[in-house]
CSV table of C-alpha atoms in Angstrom, one decimal:
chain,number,residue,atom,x,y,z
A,30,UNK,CA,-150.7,-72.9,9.2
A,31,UNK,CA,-152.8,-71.3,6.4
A,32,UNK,CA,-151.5,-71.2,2.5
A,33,UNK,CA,-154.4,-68.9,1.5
A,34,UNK,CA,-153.9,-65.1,1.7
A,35,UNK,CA,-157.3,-63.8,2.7
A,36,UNK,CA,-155.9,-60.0,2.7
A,37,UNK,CA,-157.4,-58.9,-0.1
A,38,UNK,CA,-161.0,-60.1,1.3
A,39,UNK,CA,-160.1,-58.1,4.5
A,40,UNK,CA,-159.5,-55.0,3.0
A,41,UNK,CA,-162.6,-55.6,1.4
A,42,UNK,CA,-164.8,-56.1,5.1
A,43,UNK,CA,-163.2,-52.8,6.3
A,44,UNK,CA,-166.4,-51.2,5.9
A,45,UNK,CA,-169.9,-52.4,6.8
A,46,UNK,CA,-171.6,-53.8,3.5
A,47,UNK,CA,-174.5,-55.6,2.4
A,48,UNK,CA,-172.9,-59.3,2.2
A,49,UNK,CA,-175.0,-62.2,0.7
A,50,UNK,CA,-173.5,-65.7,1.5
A,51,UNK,CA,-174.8,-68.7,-0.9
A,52,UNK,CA,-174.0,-72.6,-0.7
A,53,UNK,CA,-175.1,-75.4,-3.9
A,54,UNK,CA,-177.9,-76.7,-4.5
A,55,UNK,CA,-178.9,-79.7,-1.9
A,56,UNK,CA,-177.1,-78.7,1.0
A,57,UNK,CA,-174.8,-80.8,3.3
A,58,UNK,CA,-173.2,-80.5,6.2
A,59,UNK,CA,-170.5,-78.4,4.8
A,60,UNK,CA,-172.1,-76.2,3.0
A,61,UNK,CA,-174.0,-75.5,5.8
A,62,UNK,CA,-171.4,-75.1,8.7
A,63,UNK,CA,-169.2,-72.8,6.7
A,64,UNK,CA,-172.5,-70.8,5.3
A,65,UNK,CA,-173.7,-70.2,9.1
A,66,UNK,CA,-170.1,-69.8,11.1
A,67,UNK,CA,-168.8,-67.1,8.2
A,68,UNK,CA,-173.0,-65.9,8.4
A,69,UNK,CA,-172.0,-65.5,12.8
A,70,UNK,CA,-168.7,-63.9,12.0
A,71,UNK,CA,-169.6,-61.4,9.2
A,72,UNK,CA,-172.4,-60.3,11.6
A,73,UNK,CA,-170.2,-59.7,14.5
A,74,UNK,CA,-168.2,-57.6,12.6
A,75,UNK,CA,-170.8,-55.3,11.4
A,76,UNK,CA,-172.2,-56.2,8.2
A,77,UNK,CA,-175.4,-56.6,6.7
A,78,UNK,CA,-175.6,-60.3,6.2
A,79,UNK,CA,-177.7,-63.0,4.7
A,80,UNK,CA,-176.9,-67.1,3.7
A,81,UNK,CA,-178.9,-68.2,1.2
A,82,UNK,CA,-179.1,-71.9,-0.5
A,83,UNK,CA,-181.0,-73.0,-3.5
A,84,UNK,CA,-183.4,-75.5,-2.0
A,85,UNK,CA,-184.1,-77.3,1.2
A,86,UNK,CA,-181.2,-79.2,3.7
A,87,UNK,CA,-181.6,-82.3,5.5
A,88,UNK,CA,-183.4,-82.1,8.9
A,89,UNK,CA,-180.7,-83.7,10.8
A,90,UNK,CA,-179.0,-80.1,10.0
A,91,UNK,CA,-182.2,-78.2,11.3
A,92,UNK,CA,-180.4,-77.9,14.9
A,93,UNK,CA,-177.5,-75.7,14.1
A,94,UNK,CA,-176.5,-71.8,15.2
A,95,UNK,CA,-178.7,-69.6,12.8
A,96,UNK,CA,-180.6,-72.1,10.5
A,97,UNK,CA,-183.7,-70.5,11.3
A,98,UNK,CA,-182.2,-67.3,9.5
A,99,UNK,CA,-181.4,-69.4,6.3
A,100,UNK,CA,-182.7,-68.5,3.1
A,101,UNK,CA,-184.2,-71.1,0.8
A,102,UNK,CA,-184.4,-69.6,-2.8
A,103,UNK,CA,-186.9,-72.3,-3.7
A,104,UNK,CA,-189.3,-70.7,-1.4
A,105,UNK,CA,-188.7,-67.4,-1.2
A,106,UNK,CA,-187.5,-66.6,-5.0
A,107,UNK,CA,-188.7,-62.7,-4.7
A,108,UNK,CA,-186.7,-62.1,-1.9
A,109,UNK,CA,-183.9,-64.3,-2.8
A,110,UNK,CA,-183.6,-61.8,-5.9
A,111,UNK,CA,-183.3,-58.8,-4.4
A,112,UNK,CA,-180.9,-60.0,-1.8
A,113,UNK,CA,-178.5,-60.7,-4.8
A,114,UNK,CA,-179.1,-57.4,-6.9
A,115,UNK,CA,-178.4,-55.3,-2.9
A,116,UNK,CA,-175.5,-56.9,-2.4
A,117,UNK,CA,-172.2,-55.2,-2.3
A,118,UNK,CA,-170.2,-58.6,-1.8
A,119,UNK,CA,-170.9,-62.1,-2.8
A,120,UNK,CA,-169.7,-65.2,-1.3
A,121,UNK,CA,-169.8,-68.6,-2.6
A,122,UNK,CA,-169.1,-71.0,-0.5
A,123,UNK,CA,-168.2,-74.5,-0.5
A,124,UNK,CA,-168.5,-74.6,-4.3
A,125,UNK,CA,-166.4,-73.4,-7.3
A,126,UNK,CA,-168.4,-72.7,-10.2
A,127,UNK,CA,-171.9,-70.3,-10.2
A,128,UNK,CA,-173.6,-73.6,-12.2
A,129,UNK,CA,-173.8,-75.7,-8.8
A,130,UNK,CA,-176.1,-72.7,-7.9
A,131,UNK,CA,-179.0,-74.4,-9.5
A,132,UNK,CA,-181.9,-72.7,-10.0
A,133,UNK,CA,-180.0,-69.4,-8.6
A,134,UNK,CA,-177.5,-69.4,-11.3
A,135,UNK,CA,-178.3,-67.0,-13.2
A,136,UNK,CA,-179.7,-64.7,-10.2
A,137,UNK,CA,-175.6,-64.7,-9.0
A,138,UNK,CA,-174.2,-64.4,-12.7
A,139,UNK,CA,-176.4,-60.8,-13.3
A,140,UNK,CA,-175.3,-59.6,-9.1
A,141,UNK,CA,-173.5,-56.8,-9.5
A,142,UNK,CA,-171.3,-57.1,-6.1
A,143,UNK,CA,-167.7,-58.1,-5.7
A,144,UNK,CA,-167.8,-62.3,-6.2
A,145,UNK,CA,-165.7,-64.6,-3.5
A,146,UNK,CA,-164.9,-68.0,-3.6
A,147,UNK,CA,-164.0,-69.7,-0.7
A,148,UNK,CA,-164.1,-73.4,-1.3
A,149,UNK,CA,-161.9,-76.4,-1.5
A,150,UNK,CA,-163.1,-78.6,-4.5
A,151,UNK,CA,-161.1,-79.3,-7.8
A,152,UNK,CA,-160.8,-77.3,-11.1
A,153,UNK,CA,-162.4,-73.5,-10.0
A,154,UNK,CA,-164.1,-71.7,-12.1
A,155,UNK,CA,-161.6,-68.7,-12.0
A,156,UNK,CA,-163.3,-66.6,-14.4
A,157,UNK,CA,-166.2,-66.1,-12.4
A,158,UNK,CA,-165.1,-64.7,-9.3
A,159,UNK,CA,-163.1,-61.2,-8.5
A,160,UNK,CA,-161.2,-63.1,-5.4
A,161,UNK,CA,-160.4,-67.0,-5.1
A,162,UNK,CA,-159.8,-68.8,-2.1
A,163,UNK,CA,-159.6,-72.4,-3.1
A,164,UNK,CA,-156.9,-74.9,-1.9
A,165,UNK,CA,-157.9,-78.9,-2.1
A,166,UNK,CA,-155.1,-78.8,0.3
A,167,UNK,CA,-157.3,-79.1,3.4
A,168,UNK,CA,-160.5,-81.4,5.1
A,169,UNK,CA,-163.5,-79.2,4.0
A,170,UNK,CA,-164.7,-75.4,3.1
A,171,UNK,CA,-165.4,-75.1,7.1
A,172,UNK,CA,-162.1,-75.9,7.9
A,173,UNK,CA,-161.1,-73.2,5.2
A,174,UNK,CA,-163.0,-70.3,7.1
A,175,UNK,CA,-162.0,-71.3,10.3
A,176,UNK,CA,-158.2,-70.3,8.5
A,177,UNK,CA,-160.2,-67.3,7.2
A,178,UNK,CA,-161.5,-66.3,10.8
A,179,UNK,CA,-157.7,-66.6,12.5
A,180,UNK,CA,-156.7,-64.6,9.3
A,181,UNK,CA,-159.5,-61.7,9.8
A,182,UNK,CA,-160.1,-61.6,13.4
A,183,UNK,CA,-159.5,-64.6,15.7
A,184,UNK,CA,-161.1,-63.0,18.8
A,185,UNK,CA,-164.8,-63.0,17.4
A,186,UNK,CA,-164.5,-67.7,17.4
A,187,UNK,CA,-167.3,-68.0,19.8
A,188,UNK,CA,-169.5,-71.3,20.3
A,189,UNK,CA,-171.7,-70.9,17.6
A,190,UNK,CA,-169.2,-70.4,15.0
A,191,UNK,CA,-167.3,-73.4,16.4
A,192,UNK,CA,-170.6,-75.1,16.6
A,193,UNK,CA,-170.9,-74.9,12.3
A,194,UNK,CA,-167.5,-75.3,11.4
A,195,UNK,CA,-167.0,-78.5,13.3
A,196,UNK,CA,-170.4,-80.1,12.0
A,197,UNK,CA,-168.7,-78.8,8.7
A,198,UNK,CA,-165.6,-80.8,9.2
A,199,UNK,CA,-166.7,-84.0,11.0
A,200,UNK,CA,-169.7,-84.2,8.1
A,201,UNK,CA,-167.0,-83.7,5.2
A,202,UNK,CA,-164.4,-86.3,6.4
A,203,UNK,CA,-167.4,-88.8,7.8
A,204,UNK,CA,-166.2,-88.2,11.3
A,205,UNK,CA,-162.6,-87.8,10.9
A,206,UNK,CA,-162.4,-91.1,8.9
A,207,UNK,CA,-161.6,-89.2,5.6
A,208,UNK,CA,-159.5,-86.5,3.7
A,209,UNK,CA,-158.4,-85.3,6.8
A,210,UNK,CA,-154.5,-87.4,6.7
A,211,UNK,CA,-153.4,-83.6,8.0
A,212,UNK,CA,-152.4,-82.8,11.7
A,213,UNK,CA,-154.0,-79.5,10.9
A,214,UNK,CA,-157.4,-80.8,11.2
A,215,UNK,CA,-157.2,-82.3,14.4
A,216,UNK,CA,-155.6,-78.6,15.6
A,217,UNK,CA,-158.2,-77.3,14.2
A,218,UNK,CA,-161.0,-79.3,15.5
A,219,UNK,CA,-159.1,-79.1,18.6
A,220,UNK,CA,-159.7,-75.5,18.7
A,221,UNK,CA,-162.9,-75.4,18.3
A,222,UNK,CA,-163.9,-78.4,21.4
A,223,UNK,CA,-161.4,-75.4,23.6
A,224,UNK,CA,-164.4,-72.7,23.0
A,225,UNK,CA,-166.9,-75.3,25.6
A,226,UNK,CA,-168.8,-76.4,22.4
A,227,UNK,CA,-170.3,-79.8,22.7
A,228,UNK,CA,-169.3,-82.2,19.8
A,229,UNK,CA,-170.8,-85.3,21.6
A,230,UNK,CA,-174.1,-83.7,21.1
A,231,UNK,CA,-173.3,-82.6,17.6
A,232,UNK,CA,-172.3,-86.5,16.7
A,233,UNK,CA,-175.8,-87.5,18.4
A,234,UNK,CA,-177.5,-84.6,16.2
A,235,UNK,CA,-176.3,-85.2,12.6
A,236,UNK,CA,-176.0,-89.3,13.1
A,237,UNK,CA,-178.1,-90.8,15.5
A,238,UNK,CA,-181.8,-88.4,14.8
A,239,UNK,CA,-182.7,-90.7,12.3
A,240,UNK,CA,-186.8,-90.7,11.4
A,241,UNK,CA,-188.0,-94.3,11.6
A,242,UNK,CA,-188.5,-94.1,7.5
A,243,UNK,CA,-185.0,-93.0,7.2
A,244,UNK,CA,-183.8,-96.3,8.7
A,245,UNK,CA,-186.1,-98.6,6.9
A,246,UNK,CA,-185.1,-97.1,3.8
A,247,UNK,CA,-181.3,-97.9,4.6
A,248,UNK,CA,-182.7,-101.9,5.5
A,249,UNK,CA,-184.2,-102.2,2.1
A,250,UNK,CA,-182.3,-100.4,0.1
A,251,UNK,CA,-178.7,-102.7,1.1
A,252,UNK,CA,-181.3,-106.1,1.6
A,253,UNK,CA,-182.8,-105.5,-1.7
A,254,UNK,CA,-181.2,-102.9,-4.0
A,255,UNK,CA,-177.8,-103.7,-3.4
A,256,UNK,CA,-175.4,-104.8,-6.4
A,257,UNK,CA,-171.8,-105.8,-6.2
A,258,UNK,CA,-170.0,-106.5,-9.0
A,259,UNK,CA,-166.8,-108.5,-7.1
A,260,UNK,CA,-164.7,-108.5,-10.2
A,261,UNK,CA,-165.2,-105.2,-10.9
A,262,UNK,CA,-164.0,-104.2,-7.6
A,263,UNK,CA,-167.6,-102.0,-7.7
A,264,UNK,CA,-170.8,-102.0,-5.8
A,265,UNK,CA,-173.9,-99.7,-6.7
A,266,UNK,CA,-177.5,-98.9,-5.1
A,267,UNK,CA,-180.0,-97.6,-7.0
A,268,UNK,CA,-183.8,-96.2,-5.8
A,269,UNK,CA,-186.9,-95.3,-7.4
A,270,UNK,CA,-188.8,-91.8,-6.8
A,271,UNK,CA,-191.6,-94.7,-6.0
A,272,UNK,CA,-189.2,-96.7,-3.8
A,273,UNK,CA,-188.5,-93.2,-1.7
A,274,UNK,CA,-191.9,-92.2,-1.7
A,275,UNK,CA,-192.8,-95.7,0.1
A,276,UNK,CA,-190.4,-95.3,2.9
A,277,UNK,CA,-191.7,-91.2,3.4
A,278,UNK,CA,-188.5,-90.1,2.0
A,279,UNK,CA,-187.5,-86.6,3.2
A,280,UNK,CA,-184.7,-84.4,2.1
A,281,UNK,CA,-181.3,-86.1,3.8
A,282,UNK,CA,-182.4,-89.5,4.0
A,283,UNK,CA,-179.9,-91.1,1.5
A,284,UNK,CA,-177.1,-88.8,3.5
A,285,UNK,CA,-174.1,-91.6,3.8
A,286,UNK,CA,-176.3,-94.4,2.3
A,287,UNK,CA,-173.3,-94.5,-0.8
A,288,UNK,CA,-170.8,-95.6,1.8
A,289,UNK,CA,-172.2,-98.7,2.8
A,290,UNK,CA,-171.8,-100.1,-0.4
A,291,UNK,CA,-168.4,-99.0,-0.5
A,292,UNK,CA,-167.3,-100.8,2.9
A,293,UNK,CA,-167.8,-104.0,1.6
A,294,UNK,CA,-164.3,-105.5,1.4
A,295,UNK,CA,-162.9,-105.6,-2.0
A,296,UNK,CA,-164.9,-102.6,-3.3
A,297,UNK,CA,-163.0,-99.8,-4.5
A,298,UNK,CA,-165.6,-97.9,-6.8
A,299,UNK,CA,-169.4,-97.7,-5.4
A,300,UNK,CA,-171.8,-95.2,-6.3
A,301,UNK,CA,-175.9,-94.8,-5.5
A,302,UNK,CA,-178.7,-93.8,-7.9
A,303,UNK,CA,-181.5,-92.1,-6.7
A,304,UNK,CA,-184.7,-90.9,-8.9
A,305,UNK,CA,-185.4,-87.4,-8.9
A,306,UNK,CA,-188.2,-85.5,-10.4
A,307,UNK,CA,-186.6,-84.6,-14.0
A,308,UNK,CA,-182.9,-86.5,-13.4
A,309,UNK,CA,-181.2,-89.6,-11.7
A,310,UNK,CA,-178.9,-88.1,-9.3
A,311,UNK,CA,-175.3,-90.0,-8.4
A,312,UNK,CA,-173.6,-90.1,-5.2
A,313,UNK,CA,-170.1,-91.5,-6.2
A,314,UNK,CA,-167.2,-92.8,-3.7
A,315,UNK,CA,-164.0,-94.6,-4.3
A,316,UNK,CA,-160.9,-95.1,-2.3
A,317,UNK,CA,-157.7,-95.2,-4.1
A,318,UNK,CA,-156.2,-93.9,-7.1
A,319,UNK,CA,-159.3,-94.2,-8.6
A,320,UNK,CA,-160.8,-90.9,-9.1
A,321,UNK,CA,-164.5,-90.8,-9.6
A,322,UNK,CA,-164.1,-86.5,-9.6
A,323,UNK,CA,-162.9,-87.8,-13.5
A,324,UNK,CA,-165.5,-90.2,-13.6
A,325,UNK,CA,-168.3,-87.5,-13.0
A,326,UNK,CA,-167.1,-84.7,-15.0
A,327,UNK,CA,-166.5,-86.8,-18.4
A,328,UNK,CA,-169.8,-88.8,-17.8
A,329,UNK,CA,-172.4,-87.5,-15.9
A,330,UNK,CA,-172.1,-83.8,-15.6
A,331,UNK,CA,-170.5,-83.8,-11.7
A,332,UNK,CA,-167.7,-83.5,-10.3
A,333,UNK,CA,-166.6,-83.3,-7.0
A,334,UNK,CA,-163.1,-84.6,-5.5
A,335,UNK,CA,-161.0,-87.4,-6.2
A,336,UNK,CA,-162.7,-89.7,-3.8
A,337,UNK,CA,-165.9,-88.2,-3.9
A,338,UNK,CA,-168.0,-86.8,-6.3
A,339,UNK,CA,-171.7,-86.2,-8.0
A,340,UNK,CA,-173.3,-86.3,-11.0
A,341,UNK,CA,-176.9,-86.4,-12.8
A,342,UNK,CA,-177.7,-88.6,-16.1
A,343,UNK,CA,-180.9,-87.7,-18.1
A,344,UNK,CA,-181.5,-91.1,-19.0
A,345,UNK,CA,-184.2,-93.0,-17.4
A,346,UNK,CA,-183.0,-95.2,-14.9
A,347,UNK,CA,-182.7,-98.1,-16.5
A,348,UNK,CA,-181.1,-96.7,-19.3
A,349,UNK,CA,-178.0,-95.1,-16.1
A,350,UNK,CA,-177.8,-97.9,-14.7
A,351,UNK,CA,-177.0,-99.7,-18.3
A,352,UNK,CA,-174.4,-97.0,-18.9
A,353,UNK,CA,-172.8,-97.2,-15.6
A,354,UNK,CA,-172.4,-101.0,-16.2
A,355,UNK,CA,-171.0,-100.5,-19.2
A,356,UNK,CA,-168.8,-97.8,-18.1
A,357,UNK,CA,-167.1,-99.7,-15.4
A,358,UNK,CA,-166.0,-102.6,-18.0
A,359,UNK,CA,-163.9,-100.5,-19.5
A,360,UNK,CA,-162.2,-99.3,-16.6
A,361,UNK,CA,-161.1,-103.0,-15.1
A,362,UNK,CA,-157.8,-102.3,-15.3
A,363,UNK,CA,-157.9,-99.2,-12.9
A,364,UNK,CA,-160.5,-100.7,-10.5
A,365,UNK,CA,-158.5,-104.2,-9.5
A,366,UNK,CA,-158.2,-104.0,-6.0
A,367,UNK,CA,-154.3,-103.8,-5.2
């Protein structure tokens, strides 16, 4: 069942180390769920562990197995440092190049420790890391450590871990809806329900907490924001740092808020804009051929998967939007709705 070989990463945890776990910047429900199950499992075994992220996660995530234990190298830079200049091992997770590190980029590039990928997204940055284990071969990064767990030591899955790694996997294929065409993640999840973990109250957790800004945020921003572009096959939302501030916009609140423009029916490219401090940040989705992974790298610094990806523009909004426009002319061809 598992195409990576993890044994060179389990000769590696024969001893107890100093092990510092990091996700990217603006964490999700993957990068979360595999941080905090490998963060459950590492401990178990012995080691010295921490799971760091660059900046704050949404606080529909706030409820999972050890998030209280999460470091946020925003706010605690000092310590953040230190953790990576102790540590004997290095694991990114759930991304594939040091530069979706954010502001901790260059605090991983000068750590000294052994570097691990273990992450499922397209193009790795091979030359940064001392062992890869990458396959786009499979639903998410948590479904990837749950194959590292079996691999390592099957008997230390206990509800916690199962807890993360299935928040992981229904988040990453928007409740089993997406990338997930593979028996393997239904075994999987299966798996993990067997332990006695509750995914009822996990589904009520990450979708139906909403804040009461949250949800008139989503109302205006697809009553009033909302463009389709029917020949085009494309549909885009865009909001304001002032829009966001209106509705008391927290970290999380946009979560999912890209695929409502892609349901409508005849939309095969939709994407959503949102204003941050020094950039415009870009959620993109397609279904299809169409890859907006390409879409992202070549135009707006991203990347992602085939089907979903993100980028940032440095232009003002107006002027992203305008380029976006302009950009999806020239693909016509490839976004006609077959």
């Amino acid at each position: 069942m598992n195409s990576i070989n993890f044994s060179g990463v389990k000769n590696l945890l024969g001893t107890a180390k100093k092990i510092l776990l990091t996700s990217h910047s603006n964490p999700d429900g993957d990068a979360l769920g595999s941080g905090l199950a490998t963060y459950h499992f590492l401990k178990q075994m012995g080691h010295d562990v921490k799971f760091l992220v660059p900046n704050p996660y949404p606080d529909f995530l706030n409820w999972m197995p050890g998030q209280e234990d999460i470091i946020i190298y925003e706010k605690d830079r000092e310590i953040a440092d230190k953790l990576f200049g102790n540590a004997e091992l290095l694991f990114s997770l759930d991304y594939n190049a040091p530069s979706r590190l954010g502001i901790a980029e260059d605090a991983f590039k000068n750590a000294k420790g052994i570097k691990i990928m273990i992450d499922h997204h397209i193009s790795p940055e091979i030359e940064a890391y001392d062992h890869i284990c990458s396959t786009v071969d499979t639903s998410s990064t948590s479904e990837l450590v749950f194959d590292f767990i079996e691999a390592i030591d099957s008997n230390l899955l206990n509800i916690p871990i199962a807890e993360c790694l299935y928040t992981g996997i229904m988040t990453d294929t928007g409740s089993f809806s997406y990338a997930c065409n593979s028996e393997k993640t239904f075994l999987t999840a299966s798996i993990l329900v067997k332990t006695g973990m509750d995914c009822v109250r996990i589904n009520r957790m990450v979708y139906n907490t909403y804040s009461e800004g949250r949800l008139r945020l989503l109302g205006y921003a697809l009553s009033e924001k909302l463009k389709v572009f029917p020949e085009l096959s494309t549909a885009y939302i865009s909001l304001s740092r002032d829009e966001l501030n209106r509705f008391n916009y927290q970290v999380g609140d946009t979560e999912g808020l890209v695929n409502y423009a892609l349901s409508i029916k005849g939309i095969k490219l939709a994407a959503l804009f949102t204003e941050r401090k020094d950039k415009i940040r870009i959620s993109f989705r397609s279904v299809g051929g169409f890859s907006v992974n390409d879409l992202a790298r070549k135009y707006f610094e991203g990347g992602g998967h085939k089907n979903a990806a993100g980028g940032d523009s440095y232009l003002p909004m107006d002027k992203t939007l305008e380029k976006f426009e302009k950009l999806i002319i020239t693909f016509k061809n490839d976004l006609k709705y077959k």
